[in-house]
Coordinates of C-alpha atoms in Angstrom, one line a residue:
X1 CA 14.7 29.1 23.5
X2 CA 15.5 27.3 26.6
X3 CA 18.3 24.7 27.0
X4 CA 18.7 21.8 29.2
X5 CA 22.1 21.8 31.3
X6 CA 23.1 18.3 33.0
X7 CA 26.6 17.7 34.1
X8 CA 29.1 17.5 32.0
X9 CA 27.3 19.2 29.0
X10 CA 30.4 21.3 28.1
X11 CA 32.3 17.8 27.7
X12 CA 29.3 16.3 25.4
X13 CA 29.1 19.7 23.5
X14 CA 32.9 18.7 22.1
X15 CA 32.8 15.3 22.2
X16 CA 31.6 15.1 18.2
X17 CA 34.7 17.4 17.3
X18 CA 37.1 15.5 19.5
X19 CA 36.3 12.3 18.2
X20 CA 38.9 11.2 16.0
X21 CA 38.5 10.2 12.7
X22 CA 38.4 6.3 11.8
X23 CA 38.8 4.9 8.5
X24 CA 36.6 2.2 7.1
X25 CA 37.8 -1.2 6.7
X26 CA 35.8 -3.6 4.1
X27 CA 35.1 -7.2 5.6
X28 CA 34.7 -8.8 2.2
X29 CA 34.3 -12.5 3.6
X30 CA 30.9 -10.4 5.6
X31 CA 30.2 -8.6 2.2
X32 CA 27.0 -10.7 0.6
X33 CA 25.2 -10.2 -3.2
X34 CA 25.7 -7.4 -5.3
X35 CA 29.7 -6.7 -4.6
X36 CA 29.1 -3.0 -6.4
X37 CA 26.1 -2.2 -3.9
X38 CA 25.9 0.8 -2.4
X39 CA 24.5 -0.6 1.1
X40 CA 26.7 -0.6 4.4
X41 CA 26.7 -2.6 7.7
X42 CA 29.4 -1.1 9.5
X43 CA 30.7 -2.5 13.2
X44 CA 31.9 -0.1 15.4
X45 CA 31.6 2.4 17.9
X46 CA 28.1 4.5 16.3
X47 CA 29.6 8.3 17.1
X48 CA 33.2 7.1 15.5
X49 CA 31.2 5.4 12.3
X50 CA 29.6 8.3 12.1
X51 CA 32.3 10.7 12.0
X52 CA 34.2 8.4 9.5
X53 CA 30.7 9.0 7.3
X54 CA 30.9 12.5 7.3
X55 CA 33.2 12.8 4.5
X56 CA 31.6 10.7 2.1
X57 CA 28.2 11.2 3.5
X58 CA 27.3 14.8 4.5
X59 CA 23.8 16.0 3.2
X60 CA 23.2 12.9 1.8
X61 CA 20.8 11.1 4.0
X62 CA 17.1 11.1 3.7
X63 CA 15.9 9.5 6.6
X64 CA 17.3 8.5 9.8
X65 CA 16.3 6.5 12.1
X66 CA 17.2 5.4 15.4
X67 CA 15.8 3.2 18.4
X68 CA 18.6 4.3 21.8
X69 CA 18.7 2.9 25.1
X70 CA 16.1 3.7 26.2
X71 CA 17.3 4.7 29.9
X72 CA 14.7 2.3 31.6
X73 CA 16.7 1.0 34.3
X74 CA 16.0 -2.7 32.7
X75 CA 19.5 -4.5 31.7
X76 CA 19.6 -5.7 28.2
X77 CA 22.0 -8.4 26.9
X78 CA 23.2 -6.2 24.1
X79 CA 23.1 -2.5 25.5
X80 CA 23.8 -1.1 28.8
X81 CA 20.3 0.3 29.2
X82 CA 21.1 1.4 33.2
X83 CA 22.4 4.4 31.9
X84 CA 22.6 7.8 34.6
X85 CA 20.1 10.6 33.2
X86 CA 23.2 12.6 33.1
X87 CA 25.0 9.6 31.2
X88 CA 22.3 9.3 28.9
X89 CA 22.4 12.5 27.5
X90 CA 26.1 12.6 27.5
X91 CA 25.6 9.6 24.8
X92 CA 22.7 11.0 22.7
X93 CA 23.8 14.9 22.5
X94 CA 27.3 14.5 20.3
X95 CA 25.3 11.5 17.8
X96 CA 22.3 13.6 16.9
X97 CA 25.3 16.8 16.0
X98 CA 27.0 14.0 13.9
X99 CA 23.5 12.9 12.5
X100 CA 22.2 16.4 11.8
X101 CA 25.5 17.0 9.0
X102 CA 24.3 13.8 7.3
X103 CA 20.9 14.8 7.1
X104 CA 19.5 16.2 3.6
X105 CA 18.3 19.5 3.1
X106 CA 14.9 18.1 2.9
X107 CA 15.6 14.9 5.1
X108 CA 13.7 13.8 8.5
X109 CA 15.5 12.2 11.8
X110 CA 12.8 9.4 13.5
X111 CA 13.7 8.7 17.1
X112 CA 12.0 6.2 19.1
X113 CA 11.9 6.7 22.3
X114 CA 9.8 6.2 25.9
X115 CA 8.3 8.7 28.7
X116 CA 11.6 7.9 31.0
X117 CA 13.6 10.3 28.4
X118 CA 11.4 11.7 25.5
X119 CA 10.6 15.0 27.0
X120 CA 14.3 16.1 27.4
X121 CA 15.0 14.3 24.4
X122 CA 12.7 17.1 22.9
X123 CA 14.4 19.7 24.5
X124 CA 17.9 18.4 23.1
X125 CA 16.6 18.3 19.9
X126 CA 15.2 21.6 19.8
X127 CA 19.0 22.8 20.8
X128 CA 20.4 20.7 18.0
X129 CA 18.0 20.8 15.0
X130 CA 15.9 23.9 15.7
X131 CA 12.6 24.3 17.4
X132 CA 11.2 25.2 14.5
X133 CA 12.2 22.0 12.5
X134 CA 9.9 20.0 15.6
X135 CA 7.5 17.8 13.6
X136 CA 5.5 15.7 15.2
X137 CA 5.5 12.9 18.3
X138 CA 4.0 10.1 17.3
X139 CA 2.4 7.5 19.6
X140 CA 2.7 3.9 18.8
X141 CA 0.7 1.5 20.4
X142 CA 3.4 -0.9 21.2
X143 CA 1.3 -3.6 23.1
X144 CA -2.3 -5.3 22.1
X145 CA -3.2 -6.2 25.6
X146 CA -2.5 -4.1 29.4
X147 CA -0.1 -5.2 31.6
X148 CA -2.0 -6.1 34.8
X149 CA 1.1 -6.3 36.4
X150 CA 1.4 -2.5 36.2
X151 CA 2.6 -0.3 39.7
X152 CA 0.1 2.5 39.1
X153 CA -0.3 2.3 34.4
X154 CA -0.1 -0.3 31.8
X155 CA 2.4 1.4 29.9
X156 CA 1.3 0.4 26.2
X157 CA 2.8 2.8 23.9
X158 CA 6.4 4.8 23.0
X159 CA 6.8 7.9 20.8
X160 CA 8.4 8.4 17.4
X161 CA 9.6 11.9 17.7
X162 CA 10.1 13.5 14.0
X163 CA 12.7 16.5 13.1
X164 CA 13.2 17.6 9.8
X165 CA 16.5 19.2 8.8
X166 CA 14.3 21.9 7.5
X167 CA 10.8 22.1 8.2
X168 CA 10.0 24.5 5.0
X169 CA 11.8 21.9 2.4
X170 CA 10.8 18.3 4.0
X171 CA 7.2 17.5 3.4
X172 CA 5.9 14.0 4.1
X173 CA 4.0 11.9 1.2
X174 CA 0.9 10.3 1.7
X175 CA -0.2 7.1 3.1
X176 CA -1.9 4.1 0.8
X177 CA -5.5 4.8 1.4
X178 CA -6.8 1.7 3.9
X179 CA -9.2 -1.5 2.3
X180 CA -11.9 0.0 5.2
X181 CA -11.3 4.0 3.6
X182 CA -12.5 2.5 0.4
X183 CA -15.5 0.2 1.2
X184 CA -17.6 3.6 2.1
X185 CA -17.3 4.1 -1.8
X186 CA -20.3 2.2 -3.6
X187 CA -22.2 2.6 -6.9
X188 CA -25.6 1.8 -6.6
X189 CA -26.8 4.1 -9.8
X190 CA -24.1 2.4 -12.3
X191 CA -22.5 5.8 -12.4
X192 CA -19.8 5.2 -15.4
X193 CA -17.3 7.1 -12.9
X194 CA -17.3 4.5 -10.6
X195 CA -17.5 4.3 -6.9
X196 CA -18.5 7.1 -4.9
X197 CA -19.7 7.7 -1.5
X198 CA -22.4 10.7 -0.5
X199 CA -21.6 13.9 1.1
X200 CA -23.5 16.3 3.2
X201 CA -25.2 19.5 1.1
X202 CA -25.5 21.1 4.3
X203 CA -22.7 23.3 7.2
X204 CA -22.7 25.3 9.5
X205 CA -20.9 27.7 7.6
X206 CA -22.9 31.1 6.9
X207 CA -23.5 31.1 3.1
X208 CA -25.5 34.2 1.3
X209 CA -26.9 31.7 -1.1
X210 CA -27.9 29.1 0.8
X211 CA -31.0 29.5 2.1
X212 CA -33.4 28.7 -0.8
X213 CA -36.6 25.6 -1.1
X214 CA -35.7 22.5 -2.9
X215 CA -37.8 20.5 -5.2
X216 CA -37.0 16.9 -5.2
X217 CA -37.3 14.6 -8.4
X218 CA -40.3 13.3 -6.4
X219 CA -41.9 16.1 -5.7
X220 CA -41.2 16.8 -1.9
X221 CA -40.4 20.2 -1.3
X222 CA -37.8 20.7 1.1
X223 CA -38.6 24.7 2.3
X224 CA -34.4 24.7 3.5
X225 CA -31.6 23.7 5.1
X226 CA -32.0 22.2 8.6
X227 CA -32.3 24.4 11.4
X228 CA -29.2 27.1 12.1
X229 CA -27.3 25.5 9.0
X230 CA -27.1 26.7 5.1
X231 CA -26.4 25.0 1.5
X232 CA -23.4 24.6 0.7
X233 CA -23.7 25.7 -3.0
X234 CA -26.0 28.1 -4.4
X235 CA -29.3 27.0 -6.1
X236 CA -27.5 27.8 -9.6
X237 CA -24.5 25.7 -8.4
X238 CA -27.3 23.1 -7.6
X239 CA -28.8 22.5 -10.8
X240 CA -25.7 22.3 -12.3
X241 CA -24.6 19.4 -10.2
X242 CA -27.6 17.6 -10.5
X243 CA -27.7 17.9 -14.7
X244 CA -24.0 16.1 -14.6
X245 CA -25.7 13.5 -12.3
X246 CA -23.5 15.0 -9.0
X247 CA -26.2 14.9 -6.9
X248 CA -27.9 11.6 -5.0
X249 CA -31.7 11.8 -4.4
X250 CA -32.0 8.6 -3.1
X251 CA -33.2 5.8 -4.9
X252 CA -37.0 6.7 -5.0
X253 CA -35.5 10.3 -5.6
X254 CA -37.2 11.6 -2.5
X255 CA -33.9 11.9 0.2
X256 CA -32.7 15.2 1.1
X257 CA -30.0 15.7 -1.8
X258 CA -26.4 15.3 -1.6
X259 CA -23.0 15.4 -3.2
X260 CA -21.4 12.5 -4.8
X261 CA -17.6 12.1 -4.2
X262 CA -16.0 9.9 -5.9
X263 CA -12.8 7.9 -5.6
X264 CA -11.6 8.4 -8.9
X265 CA -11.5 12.4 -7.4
X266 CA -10.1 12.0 -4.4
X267 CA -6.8 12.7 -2.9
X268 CA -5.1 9.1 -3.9
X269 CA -3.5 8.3 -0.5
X270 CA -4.3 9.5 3.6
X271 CA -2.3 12.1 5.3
X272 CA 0.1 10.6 8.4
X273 CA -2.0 10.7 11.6
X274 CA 0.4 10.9 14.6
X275 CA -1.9 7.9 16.4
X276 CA -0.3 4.6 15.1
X277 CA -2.4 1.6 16.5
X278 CA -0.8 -1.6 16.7
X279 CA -3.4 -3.1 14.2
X280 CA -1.7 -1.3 11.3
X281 CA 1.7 -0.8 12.4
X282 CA 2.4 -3.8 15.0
X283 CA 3.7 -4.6 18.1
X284 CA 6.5 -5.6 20.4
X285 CA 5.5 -9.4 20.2
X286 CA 5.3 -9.4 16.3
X287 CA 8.6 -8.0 16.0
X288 CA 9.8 -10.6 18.5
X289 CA 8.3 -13.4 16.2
X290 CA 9.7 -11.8 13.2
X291 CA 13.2 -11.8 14.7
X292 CA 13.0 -15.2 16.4
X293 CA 11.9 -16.6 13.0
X294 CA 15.0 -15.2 11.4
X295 CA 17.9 -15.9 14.0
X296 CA 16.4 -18.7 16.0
X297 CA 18.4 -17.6 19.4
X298 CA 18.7 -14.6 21.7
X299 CA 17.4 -10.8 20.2
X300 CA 17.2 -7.5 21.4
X301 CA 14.5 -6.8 24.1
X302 CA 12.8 -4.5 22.3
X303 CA 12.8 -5.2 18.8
X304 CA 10.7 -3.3 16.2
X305 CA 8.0 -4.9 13.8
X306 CA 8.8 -4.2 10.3
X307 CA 5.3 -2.9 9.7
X308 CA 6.4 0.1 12.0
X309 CA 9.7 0.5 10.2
X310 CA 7.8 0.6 6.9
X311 CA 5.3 2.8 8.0
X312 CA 8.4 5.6 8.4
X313 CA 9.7 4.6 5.1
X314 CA 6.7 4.9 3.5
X315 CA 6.1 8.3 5.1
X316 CA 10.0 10.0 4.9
X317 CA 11.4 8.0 1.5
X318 CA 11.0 7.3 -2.3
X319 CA 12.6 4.1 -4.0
X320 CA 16.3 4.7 -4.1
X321 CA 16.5 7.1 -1.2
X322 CA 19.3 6.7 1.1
X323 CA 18.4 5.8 5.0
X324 CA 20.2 5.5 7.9
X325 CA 20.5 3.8 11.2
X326 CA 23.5 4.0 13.6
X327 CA 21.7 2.1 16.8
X328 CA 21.1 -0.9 14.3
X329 CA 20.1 -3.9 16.7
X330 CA 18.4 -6.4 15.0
X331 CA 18.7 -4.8 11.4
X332 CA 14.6 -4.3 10.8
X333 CA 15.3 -0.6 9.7
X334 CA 17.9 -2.0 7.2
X335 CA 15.8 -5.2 6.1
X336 CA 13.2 -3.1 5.4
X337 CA 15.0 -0.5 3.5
X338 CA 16.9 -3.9 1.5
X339 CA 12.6 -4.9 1.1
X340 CA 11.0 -1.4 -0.4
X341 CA 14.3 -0.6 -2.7
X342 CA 16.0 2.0 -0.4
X343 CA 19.8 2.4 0.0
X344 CA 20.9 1.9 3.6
X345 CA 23.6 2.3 6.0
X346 CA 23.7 0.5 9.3
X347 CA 25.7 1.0 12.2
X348 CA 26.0 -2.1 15.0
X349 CA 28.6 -1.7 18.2
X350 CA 30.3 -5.6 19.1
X351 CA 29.7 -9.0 17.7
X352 CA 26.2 -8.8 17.5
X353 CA 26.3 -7.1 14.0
X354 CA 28.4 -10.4 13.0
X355 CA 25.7 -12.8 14.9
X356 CA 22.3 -11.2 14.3
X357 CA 22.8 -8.2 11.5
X358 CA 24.4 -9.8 8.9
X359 CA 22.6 -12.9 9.1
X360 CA 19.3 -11.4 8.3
X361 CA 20.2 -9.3 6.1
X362 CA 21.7 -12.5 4.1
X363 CA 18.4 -13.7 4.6
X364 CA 16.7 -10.5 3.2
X365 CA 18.5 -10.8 0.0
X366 CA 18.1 -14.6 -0.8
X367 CA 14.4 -13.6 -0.4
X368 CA 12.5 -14.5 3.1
X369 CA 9.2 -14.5 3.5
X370 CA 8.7 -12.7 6.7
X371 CA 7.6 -9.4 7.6
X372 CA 6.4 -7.1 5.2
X373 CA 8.1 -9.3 2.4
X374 CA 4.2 -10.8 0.9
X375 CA 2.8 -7.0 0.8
X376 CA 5.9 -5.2 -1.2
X377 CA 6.1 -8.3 -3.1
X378 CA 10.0 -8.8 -2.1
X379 CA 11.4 -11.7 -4.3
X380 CA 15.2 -10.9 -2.9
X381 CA 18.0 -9.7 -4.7
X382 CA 20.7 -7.2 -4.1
X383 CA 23.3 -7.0 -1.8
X384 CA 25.5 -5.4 1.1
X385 CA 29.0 -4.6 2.2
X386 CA 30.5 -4.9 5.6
X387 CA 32.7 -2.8 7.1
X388 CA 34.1 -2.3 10.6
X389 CA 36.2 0.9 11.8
X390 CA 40.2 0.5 10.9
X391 CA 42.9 3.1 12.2
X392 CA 42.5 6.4 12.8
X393 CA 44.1 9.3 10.2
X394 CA 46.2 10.8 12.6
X395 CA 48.4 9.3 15.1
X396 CA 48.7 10.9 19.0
X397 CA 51.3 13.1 17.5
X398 CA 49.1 14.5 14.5
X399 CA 50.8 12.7 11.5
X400 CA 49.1 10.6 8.7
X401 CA 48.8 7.2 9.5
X402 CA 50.9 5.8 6.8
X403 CA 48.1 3.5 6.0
X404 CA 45.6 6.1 5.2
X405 CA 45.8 6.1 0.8
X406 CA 44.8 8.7 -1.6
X407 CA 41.1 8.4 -1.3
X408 CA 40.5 8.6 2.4
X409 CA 42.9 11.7 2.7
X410 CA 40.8 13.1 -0.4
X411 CA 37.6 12.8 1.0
X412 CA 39.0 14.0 4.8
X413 CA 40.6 16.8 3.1
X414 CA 37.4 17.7 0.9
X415 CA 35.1 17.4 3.4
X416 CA 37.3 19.7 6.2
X417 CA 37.6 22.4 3.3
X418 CA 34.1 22.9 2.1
X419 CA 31.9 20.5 4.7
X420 CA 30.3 18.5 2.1
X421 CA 31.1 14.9 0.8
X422 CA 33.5 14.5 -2.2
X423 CA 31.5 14.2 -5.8
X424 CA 32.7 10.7 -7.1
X425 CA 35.1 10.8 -9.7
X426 CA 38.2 9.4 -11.1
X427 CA 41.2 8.9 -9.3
X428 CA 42.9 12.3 -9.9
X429 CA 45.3 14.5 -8.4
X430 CA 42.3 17.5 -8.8
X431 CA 39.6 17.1 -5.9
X432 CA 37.1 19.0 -7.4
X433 CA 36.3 23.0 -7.8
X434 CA 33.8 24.6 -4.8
X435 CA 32.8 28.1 -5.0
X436 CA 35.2 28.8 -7.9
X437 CA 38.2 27.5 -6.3
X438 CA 40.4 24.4 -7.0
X439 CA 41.4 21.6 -4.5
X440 CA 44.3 19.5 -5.3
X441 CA 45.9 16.7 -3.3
X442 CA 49.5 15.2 -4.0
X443 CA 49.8 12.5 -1.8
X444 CA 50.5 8.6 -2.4
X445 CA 52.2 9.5 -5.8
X446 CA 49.1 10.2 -7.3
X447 CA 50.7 11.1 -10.6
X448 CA 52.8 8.1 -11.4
X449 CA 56.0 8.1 -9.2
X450 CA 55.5 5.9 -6.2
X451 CA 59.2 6.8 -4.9
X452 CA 57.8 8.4 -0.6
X453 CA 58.0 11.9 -1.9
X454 CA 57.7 11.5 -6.0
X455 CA 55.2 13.5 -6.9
X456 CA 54.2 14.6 -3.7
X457 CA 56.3 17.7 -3.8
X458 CA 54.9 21.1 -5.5
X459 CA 57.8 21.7 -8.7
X460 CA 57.3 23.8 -11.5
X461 CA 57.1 20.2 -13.3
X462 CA 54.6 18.7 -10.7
X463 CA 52.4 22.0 -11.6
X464 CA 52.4 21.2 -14.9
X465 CA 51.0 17.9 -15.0
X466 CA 48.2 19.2 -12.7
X467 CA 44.7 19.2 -14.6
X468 CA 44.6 23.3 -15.2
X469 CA 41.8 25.7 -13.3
X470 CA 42.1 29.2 -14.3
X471 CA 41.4 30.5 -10.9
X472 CA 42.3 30.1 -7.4
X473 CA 43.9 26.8 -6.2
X474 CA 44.4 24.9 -2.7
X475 CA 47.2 22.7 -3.0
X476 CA 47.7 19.7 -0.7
X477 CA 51.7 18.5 -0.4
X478 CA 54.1 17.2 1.4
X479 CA 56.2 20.6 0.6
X480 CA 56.5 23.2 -2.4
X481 CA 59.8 24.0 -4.3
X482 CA 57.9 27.3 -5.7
X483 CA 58.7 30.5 -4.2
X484 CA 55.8 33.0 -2.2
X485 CA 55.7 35.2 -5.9
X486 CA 55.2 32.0 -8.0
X487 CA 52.6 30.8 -5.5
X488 CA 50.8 34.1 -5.3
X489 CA 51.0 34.5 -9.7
X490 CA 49.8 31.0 -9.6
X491 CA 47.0 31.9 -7.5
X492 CA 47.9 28.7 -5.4
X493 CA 47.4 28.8 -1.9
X494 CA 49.8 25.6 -0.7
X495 CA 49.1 23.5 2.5
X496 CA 51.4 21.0 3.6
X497 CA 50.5 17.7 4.7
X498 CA 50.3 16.9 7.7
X499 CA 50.5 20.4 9.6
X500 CA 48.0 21.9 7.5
X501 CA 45.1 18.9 7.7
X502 CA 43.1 19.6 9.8
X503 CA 41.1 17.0 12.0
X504 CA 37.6 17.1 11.6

């Protein structure tokens, strides 16, 4: 498969494992609604939020998605948009490795993007999540009207490039079927099935059978099909479908026949076409109305309509599925998500996730009326909380940040050993079991003794107290008192905190 090389790749290719790991702070005065929601606006650096995710996080997501500078050479008051091609990829690569770990087995990343970038954007993609997990590029018609401004094009449309995590296990559900789909459905016989529309009795296709006369009810006979074309059923098939009233002769029951179809049969929904025209999906000056109507002062350049953002949802989720965006900007992915009864997490860089994010989405849950709110029928309700990114785990020197507690080590130590998020439980000295083996932490004086070390060192009496796995054990402390044959009839393998942690 071939790879795009830019300078300094080698640096972006270790940038996500450098990165050091941040713990997450709660803002509660930010926090709004349901306190026990599981929705997150987090502020911060995106790849350092999403490295802090990781542990709680990993395989979890169902959709992501995710509007970048677009590298346009325009300045934007929130983003540096004047980005060097080499630059820009620099940015994007190490996020989408990050993203890829929280993506689901059977999850989808959405990227919106423009023609300046989207076709290395691809071939970065194809390095990261597999050529053969490509979906689709969509095109969405981002403008009703041409720019007669234009050098040499009115450029009226951006892409919404799809990857699933794996092509075999994500499959997309179906559209609502359109108002204009359905008007081709009448009844003008008072067929007790209802609506129904007429379909062809003739193809192309070669059929054995299909070259008989028909008699209509009338009497006109019809010698065949029409020239270089056949029945599609055979004349035994026919006058079986005619005696359960399947077939339309026309009203004086002299038309060349054909099938009934009716709506009641058909597939209940539209596959996703990879055209989206502004009529059904939206456009840049809707979404700047939609944002202007919520914050009242200065928005992102290139907002997104919520009809757009719904239009993924729709396609990539089911109520209750978790979605996230880590390039949040004006919050429609999350207001959405908050509207159609998703979980979300959002990630915001600065003061403009305190000025524009938060603010809507306080607006989202005391019920607005904007957007896509009249056709879900959103009525408001919920909640979020907001976070920003605290201290890091380890200092320059590699120790534990003496602030980090019990359950951020857990879930970093979890996470490192079998690269999936910690199951929730309670508060407990035993992590969990993976693969038939045992994790245990002993750290903050999870067992009762908050004297520095009580309880943090392995003792035959600390062992005791441990919740028993008959099997083998990792052991987290800050030293053992048990000697190597102990350890070994024990089955414990013991790590000692800090040397042994390991940075993600």
């Amino acid at each position: 498969m071939p790879l795009l090389l830019w300078l300094n790749k080698d640096q972006a290719v270790r940038t996500a494992a450098q990165c050091a790991y941040r713990l997450l702070e709660p803002v509660p005065e930010l926090s709004y609604g349901d306190q026990d929601s599981e929705n997150l606006v987090i502020q911060g650096d995106n790849l350092e939020a999403l490295k802090a995710l990781l542990p709680f996080y990993a395989g979890k997501v169902k959709c992501i998605y995710i509007d970048p500078p677009y590298n346009t050479k325009s300045a934007f008051e929130h983003y540096d948009d004047n980005l060097e091609h080499s630059q820009w990829l620099s940015l994007i690569y190490p996020r989408l490795e990050l993203l890829r770990e929280l993506l689901a087995e059977d999850g989808s990343i959405w990227v919106s993007i423009d023609d300046n970038e989207a076709h290395y954007l691809k071939v970065v993609m194809d390095e990261i999540f597999g050529r053969k997990n490509f979906i689709a590029s969509n095109i969405w018609q981002k403008i009703y009207s041409p720019k007669n401004s234009a050098k040499h094009f009115s450029d009226d449309h951006d892409y919404v490039i799809v990857y699933a995590k794996d092509s075999e296990r994500w499959k997309p559900n179906l559209l609502p079927r359109t108002e204009k789909q359905n008007k081709a459905y009448k009844n003008p016989d008072d067929d007790p099935r209802g609506l129904w529309k007429a379909g062809d009795l003739s193809a192309r296709n070669y059929y054995g059978e299909g070259t008989y006369s028909i008699t209509c009810p009338s009497g006109r006979v019809i010698d065949g099909p029409p020239s270089g074309m056949y029945w599609r059923v055979s004349k035994d098939k026919l006058s079986i479908l005619d005696a359960d009233n399947r077939i339309w002769w026309g009203k004086d029951g002299n038309n060349t026949p054909a099938i009934k179809r009716f709506l009641s049969e058909v597939k209940q929904g539209r596959v996703p076409q990879t055209l989206w025209m502004y009529e059904e999906v939206g456009h840049t000056q809707e979404a700047k109305k939609e944002a202007v109507a919520l914050l009242r002062d200065s928005v992102f350049g290139t907002p997104k309509p919520e009809r757009l953002m719904q239009r993924i949802l729709q396609i990539a989720t089911i109520e209750g599925d978790l979605v996230l965006d880590s390039f949040l900007g004006s919050a429609t992915t999350v207001a959405v998500a908050h509207k159609m009864k998703r979980r979300y997490i959002g990630i915001e860089l600065g003061e403009h996730a305190v000025t524009h994010c938060q603010p809507r989405l306080v607006k989202v849950v005391e019920g607005e009326q904007g957007g896509i709110s009249k056709s879900v029928d959103w009525q408001g309700g919920g909640g979020f909380r907001f976070y920003k990114l605290g201290q890091t785990v380890f200092d320059s020197y590699g120790y534990i940040n003496p602030e980090v507690r019990f359950d951020a080590l857990a879930a970093h130590i979890w996470f490192a050993e079998t690269r999936s998020p910690k199951p929730p439980a309670e508060k407990s000295p035993l992590l969990g079991l993976h693969n038939g083996v045992a994790y245990y932490l002993l750290y903050n004086g999870i067992l009762g003794d908050r004297r520095p070390q009580g309880g943090n060192v392995l003792t035959s009496r600390v062992l005791e107290l441990l919740p028993p796995h008959d099997g083998p054990k990792v052991i987290y402390g800050e030293t053992t008192r048990l000697g190597p044959e102990r350890l070994k009839q024990q089955q414990i393998t013991f790590k000692q905190i800090p040397y042994d942690v390991r940075a993600l």
